[in-house]
Each structure stands twice: as C-alpha cells, then as structure tokens.
Short mmCIF file of C-alpha atoms and ligand atoms in Angstrom, two decimals:
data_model
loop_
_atom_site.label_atom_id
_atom_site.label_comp_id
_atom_site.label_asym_id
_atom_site.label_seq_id
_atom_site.Cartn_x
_atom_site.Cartn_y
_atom_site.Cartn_z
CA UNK A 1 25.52 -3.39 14.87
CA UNK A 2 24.34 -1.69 11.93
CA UNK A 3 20.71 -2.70 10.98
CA UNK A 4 20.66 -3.26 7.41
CA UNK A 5 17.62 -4.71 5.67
CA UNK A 6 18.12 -6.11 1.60
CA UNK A 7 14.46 -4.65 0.08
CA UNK A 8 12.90 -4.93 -3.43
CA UNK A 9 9.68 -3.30 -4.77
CA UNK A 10 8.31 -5.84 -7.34
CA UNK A 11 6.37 -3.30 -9.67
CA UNK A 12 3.79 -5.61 -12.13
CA UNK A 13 2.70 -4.73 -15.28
CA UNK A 14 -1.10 -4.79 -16.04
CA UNK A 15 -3.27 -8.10 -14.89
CA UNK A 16 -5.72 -8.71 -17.24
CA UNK A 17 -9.37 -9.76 -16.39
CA UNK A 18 -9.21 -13.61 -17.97
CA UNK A 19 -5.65 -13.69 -15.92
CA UNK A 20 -6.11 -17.05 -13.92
CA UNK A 21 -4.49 -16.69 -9.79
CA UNK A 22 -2.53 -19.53 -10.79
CA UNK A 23 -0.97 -17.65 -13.69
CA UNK A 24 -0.45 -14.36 -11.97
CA UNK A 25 0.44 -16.19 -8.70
CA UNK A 26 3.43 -17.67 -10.95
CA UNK A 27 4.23 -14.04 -11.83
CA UNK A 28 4.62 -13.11 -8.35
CA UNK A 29 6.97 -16.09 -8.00
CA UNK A 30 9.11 -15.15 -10.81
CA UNK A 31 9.41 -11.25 -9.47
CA UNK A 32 10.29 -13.14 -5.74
CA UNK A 33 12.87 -14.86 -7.75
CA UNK A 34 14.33 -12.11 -9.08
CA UNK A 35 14.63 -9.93 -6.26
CA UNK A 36 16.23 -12.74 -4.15
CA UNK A 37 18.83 -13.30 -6.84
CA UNK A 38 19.07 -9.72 -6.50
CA UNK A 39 20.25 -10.02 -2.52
CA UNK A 40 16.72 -8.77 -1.29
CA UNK A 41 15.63 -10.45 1.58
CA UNK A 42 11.70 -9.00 1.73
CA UNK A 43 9.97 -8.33 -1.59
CA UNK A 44 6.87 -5.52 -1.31
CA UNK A 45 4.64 -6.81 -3.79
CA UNK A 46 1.38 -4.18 -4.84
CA UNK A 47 -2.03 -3.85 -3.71
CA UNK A 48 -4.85 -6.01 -4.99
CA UNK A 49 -1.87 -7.94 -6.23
CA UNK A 50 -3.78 -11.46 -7.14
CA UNK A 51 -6.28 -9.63 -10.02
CA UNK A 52 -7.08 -6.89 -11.95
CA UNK A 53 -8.14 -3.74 -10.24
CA UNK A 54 -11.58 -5.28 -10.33
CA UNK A 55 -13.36 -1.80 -8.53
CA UNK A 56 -13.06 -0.51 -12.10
CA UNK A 57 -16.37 -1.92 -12.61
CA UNK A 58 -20.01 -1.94 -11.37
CA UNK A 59 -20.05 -5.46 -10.82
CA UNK A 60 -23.82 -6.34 -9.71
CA UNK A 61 -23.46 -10.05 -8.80
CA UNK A 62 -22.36 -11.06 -5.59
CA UNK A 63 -21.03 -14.58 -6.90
CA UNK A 64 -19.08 -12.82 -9.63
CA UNK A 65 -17.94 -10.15 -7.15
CA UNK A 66 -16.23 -12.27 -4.71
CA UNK A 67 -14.49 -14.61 -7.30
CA UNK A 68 -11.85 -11.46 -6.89
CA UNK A 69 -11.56 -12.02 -3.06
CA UNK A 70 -9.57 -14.37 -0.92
CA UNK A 71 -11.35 -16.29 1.50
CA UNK A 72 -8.17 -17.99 3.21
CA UNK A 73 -4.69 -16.83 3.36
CA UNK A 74 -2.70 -18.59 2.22
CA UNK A 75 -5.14 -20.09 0.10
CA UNK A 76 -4.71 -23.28 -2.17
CA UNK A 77 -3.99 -21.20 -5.15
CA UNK A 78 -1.50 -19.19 -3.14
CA UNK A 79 0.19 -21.76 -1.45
CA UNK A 80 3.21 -21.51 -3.88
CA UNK A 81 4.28 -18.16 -2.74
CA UNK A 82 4.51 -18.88 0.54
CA UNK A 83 6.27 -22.43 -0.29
CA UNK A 84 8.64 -20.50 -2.38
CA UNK A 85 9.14 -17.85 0.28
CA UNK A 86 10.06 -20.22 2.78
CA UNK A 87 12.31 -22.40 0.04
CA UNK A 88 14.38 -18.98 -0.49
CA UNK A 89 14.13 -17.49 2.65
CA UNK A 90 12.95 -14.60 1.74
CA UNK A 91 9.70 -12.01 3.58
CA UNK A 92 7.20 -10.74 1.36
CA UNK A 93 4.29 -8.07 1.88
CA UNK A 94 1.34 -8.47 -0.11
CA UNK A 95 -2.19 -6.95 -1.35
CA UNK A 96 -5.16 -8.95 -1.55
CA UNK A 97 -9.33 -8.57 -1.45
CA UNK A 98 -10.10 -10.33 2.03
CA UNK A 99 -12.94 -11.66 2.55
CA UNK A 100 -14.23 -12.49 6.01
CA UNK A 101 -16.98 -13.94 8.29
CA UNK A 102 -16.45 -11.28 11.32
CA UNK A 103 -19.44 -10.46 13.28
CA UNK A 104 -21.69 -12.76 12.27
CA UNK A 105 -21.84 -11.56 8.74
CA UNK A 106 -19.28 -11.47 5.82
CA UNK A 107 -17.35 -8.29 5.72
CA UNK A 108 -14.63 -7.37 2.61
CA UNK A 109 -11.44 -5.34 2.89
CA UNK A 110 -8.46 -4.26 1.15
CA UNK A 111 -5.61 -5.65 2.75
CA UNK A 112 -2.24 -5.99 3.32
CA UNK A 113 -0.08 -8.92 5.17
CA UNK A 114 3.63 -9.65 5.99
CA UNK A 115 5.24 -12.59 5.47
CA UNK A 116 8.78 -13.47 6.76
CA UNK A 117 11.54 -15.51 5.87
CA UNK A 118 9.91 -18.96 7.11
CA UNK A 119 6.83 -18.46 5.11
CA UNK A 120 5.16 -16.84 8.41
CA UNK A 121 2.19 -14.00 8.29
CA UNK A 122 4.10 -11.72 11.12
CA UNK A 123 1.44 -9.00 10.35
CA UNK A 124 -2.23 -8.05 8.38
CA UNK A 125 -3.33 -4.22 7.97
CA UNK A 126 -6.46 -3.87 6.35
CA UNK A 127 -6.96 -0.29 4.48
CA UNK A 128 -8.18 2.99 6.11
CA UNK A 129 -8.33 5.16 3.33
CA UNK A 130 -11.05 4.24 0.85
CA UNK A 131 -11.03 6.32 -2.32
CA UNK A 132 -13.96 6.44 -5.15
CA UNK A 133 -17.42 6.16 -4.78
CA UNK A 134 -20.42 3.80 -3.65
CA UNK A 135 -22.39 4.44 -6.50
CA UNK A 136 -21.32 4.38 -9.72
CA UNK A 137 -21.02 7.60 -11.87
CA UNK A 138 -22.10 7.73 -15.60
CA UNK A 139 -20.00 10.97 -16.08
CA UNK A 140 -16.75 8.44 -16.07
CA UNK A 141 -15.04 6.29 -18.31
CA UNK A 142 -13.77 3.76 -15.33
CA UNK A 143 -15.41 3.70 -12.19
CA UNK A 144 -13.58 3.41 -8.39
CA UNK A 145 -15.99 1.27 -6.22
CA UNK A 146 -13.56 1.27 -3.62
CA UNK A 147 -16.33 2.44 -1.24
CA UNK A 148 -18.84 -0.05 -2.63
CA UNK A 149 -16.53 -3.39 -2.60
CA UNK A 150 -15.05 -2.79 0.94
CA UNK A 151 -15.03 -1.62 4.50
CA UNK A 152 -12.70 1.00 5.95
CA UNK A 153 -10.13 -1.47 7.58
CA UNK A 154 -10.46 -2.01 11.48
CA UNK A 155 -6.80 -2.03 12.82
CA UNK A 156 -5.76 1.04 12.91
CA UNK A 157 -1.91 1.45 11.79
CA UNK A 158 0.19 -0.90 13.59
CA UNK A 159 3.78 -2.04 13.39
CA UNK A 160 5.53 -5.13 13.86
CA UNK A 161 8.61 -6.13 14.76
CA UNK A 162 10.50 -8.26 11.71
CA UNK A 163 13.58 -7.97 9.39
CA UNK A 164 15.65 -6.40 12.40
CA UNK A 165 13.75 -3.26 12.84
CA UNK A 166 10.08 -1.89 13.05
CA UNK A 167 8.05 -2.43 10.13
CA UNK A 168 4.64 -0.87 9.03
CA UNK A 169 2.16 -1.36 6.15
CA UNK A 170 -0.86 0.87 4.63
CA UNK A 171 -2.25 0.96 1.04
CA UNK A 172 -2.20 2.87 -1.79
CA UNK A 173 -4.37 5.99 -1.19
CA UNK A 174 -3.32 5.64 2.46
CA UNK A 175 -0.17 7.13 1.38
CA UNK A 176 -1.74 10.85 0.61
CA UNK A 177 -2.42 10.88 4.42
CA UNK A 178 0.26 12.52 6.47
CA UNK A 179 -1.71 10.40 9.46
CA UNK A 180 -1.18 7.00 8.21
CA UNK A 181 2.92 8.15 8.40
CA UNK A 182 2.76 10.24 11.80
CA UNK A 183 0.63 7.16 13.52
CA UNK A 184 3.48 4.71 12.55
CA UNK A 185 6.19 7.57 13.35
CA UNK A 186 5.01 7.46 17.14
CA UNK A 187 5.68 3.89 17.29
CA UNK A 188 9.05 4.18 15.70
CA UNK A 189 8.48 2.82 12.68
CA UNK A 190 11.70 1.85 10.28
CA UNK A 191 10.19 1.25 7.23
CA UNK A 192 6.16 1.07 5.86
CA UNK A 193 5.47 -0.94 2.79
CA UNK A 194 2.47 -0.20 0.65
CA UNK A 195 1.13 -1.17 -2.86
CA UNK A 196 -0.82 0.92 -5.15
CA UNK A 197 -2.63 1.05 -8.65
CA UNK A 198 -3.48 4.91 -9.34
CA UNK A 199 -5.04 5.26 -12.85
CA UNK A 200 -4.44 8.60 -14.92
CA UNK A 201 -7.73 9.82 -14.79
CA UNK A 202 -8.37 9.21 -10.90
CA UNK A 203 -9.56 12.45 -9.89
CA UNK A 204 -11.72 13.53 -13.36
CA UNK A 205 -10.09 16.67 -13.66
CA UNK A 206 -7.33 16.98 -16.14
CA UNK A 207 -5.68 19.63 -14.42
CA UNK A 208 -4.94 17.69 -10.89
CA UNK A 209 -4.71 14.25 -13.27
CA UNK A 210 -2.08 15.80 -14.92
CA UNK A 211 0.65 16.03 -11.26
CA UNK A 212 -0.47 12.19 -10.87
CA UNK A 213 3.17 10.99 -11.61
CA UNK A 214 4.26 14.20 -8.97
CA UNK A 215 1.65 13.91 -6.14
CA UNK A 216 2.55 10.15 -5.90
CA UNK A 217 6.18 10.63 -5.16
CA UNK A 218 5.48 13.55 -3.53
CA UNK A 219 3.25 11.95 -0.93
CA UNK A 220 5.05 8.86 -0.59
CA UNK A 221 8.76 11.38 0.22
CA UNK A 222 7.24 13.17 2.36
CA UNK A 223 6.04 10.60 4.73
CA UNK A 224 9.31 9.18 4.51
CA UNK A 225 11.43 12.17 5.30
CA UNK A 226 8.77 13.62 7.92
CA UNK A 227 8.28 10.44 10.04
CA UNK A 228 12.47 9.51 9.55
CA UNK A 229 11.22 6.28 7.85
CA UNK A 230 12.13 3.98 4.53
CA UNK A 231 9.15 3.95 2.24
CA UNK A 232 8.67 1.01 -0.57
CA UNK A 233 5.94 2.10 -2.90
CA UNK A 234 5.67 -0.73 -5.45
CA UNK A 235 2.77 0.26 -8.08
CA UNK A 236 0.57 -2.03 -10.46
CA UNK A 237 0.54 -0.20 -13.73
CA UNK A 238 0.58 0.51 -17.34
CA UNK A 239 -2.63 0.23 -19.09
CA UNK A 240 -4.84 -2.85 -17.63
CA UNK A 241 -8.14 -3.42 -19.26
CA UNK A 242 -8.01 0.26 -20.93
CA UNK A 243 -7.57 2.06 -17.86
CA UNK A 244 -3.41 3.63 -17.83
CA UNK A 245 -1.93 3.59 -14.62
CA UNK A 246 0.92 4.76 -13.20
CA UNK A 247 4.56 3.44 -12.19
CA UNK A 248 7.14 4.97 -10.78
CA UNK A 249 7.13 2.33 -7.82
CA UNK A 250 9.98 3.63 -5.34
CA UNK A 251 12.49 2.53 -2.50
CA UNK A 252 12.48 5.81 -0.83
CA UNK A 253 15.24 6.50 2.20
CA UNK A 254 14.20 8.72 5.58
CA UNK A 255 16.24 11.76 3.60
CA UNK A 256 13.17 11.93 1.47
CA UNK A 257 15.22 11.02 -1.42
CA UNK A 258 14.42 8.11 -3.79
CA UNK A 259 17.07 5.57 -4.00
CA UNK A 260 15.77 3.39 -6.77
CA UNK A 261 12.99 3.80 -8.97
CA UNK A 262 11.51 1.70 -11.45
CA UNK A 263 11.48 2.71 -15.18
CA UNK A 264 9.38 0.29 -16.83
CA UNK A 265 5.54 0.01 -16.84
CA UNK A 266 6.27 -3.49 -16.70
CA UNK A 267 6.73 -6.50 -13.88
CA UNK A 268 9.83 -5.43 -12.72
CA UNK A 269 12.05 -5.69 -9.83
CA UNK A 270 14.28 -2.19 -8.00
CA UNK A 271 16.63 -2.79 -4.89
CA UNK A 272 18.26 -1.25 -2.44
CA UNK A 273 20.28 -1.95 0.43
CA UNK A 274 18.43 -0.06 3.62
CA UNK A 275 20.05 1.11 6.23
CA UNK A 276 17.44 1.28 9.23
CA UNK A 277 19.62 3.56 11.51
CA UNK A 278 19.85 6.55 8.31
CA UNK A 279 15.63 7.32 10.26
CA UNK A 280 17.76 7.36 13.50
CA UNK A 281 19.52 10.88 12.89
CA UNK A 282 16.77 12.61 11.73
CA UNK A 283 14.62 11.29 14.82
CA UNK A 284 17.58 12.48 16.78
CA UNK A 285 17.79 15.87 15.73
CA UNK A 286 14.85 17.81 13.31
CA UNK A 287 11.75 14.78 14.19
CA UNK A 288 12.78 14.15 17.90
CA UNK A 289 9.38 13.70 18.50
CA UNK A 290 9.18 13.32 22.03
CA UNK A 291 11.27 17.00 22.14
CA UNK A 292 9.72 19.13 19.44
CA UNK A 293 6.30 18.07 18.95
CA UNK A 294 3.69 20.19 20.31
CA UNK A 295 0.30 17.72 21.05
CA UNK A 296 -1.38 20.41 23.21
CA UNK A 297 -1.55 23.14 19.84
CA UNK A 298 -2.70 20.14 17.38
CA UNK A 299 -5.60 19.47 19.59
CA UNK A 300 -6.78 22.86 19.95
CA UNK A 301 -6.85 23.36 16.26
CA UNK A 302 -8.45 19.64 16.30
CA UNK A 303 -10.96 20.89 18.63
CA UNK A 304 -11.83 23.58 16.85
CA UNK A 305 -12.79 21.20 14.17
CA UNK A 306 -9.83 22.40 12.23
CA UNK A 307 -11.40 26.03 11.32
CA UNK A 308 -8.78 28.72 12.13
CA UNK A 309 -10.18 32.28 11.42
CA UNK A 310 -8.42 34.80 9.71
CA UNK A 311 -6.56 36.83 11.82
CA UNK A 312 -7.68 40.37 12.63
CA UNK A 313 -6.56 43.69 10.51
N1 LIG B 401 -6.24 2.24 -5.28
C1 LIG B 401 -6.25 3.52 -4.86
O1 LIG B 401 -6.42 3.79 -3.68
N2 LIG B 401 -6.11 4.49 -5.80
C2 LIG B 401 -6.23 5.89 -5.54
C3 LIG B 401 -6.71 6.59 -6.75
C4 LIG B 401 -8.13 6.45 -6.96
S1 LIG B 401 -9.05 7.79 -6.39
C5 LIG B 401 -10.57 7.57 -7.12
C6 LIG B 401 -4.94 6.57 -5.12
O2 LIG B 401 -4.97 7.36 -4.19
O3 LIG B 401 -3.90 6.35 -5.75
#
C-alpha cells in the first residue's frame, strides 16, 4: 500500500517583540487551519515559533530572559494548539525555547517536538548545532546568542515512527550539516522536519551573506536527495524587529527537487502530497547504504583527524 503522507510547511511572517503567546499562538492556529483545509494532515511549524528570535539581543536579566522560554509543554498558553490539533486531527512539529530542571540545575535548549493527530507529543529533539556567539560582538548590528541562551541538545538525532513512515526532526542551522541527514539516513528516515529563522547578515560578510537565499536550499536538497528523504523546511522571516530574514520555506522530495515553495515573506501555508516510498528507489539503487557505503575509509580519514596530505609529485 502506497505510503502517502498530506504535509504543509506553515512559513510565518515576522513576530514582533510586544507579540503576546496568546496572540501568536492564535496565529499558529489559523496557519493549522489552513493547511488542514488544505488536505495536510501534519503541519511543520518554524523554530522558536512562540516569539521573536529573542538571541538577537544581549539580554542581561535572567527574569527577562526566560519570559521567552517554555517551562511546560503544552503549557497553559499553548493548550489551544494542541486542543485544536486534536479537534482537526491533524500532527504538528513545532519550535520552542525549553526550559528545564535536568540535573539538578535549570538547563535551556532549542527544541523541537512532534505532535500527532490526537494531540500526542510522539517525539522531542533538542538542537545540536548552535550557531553565533557567547559573547556579544560590538562589530554587529544584531547579535546571535545562540551559544549564550542554550545548550547543545542531548539526544542525538532520533526518529520516530508516526504518519505511516519514519519521521525525523533537527533545527535550523542543523540543516548545513550533512551529519544531522546521514545519522537519520541510517535509521531509515522518510521525512525530517525542521524550522529556521536565518537573517541576511548571518555570517558578517557580504560576500557569503549574499548566497543566503542559495546555501539554504542548497543544504536543505541535498540532505534530502543524499539520505533518499522528504525535507520540510518552513522558515520565520521577513524583517522582524529590523533584522530581514529569509523565506523560501520548502517541501523538498528525496529527488532533491523542491515541490512547493513559499513565495511570500508572510504567514503562509505550501502543500504537498508525499509519497514516502519516492526515498525507497533511491535507497534501492545509488544510497543502498548497507551496499555502497564504505565505514572502514570514513574512519581512517576520521582518525586522521580529517587532515589528508597532498599527494606526492
Ligand atoms: N537560527 C539559526 O540557526 N540560524 C543560523 C544563522 C545564524 S548564524 C550566526 C542558520 O544557520 O540559518
């Protein structure tokens, strides 16, 4: 029986800093609307998806710091998405700031959950890939305190088992990493989900700032098509609190190619109807892992800390 899976990406538009959770919580709802009137049956919602990219900013007080986090999920003030879910019977993955007493002390992370049809978290991923800086740097115009506001996440890249296939999640910069794909491609992943909000000027040097809009699908196909897996990239974007951000949130087959793409800057909703068995051929044929994959030669190179010489003349 074929395995098909109904996905949106819900792209949003900026989130402004005086945005309440209740108000942007009623966004979400809307966009959940939309795609299920739209046939999707899981919506892929972005990172940090319940406030403004808050790492922006050197923020110096602990109090005003965590107001952006999420101490419970769901939470009172994101109850409704999870009521709604269940009402239309539809799965949702979602970003949020999580914080946590683990350890014996309180520990904050970017993370990720999915949600199925009943309302149900089926899975939490908690991001790997930190990008920006601990300290902040005068030099630019917004900061990225990714480093500073959160831990690398502590679950490696698992998969789940939902929607009639194998699902995985990471998190926007996760997505530059051919190792966040290849991890979830040995466990036969059909589809990853991630979120993302990549500003224009996140690298400081106009020349690589300037393939932004290229390295992100670029990145994002070639996980898909190298690991024989769907990708949903759903973006936050457009210009938020000064800083510009970009779009382009995808639905992204195991070809590589991108089968719907948002145009707007915008909340906005893309669909497409996923066929989990297109990954199948290509893991088959040119990514049979367990025939073509050579383990022993990537750990020598590992071992030799990745430094190959230059070959003798
Ligand atoms: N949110 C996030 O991870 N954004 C990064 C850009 C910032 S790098 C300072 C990304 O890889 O898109």
């Amino acid at each position: 029986m074929a395995r098909i899976v109904h996905a949106a990406s819900a792209q949003m538009g900026p989130i402004a800093k005086s945005e309440t959770r209740k108000d942007t919580v009623r966004r979400l709802v809307a966009l959940m609307r939309e795609a299920k009137g739209r046939g999707a049956e899981l919506v892929v919602f972005t990172e940090l998806a319940l406030t403004t990219f808050f790492p922006r900013w050197l923020i110096e007080d602990e109090a005003e710091l965590h107001r952006y986090f999420e101490r419970q999920m769901p939470g009172p003030e994101t109850q409704p998405l999870f009521d709604e879910a269940k009402k239309l019977g539809i799965g949702f993955y979602l970003g949020y700031a999580e914080l946590v007493e683990e350890e014996g002390r309180i520990r904050r992370f970017n993370t990720s959950i999915l949600v199925d049809g009943n309302g149900a978290i089926i899975g939490k991923y908690r991001k790997v890939h930190l990008p920006g800086h601990s300290e902040p740097q005068p030099s630019r115009v917004h900061q990225h305190l990714e480093k500073r506001y959160f831990e690398p996440g502590n679950y490696g890249f698992k998969v789940w088992r939902g929607f009639g296939g194998v699902m995985g999640m990471c998190i926007c910069n996760d997505r530059r990493w051919p190792e966040t794909y290849r991890v979830m491609g040995l466990q036969g992943v059909d589809m990853i989900m991630l979120g993302y909000n990549t500003p224009f000027d996140h690298t400081g040097h106009p020349d690589i700032d300037g393939l932004t809009s290229f390295h992100n699908h670029l990145s994002m196909q070639a996980g898909a098509y190298q690991n024989a897996t769907w990708v949903i990239g759903t973006a936050k974007c457009g210009t938020e609190e000064g800083s510009s951000m970009v779009g382009q949130s995808a639905i992204i087959a195991p070809s590589g190619e991108i089968v719907a793409q948002a145009v707007s800057l915008e909340d906005e909703v893309i669909t497409a109807r996923c066929d989990l068995d297109l990954g199948t051929r290509y893991r088959d044929t040119i990514f049979n892992f367990a025939k073509h994959r050579e383990p022993d030669a990537y750990k020598l190179i590992v071992e030799r800390k990745g430094s190959v010489p230059p070959p003798e003349v």
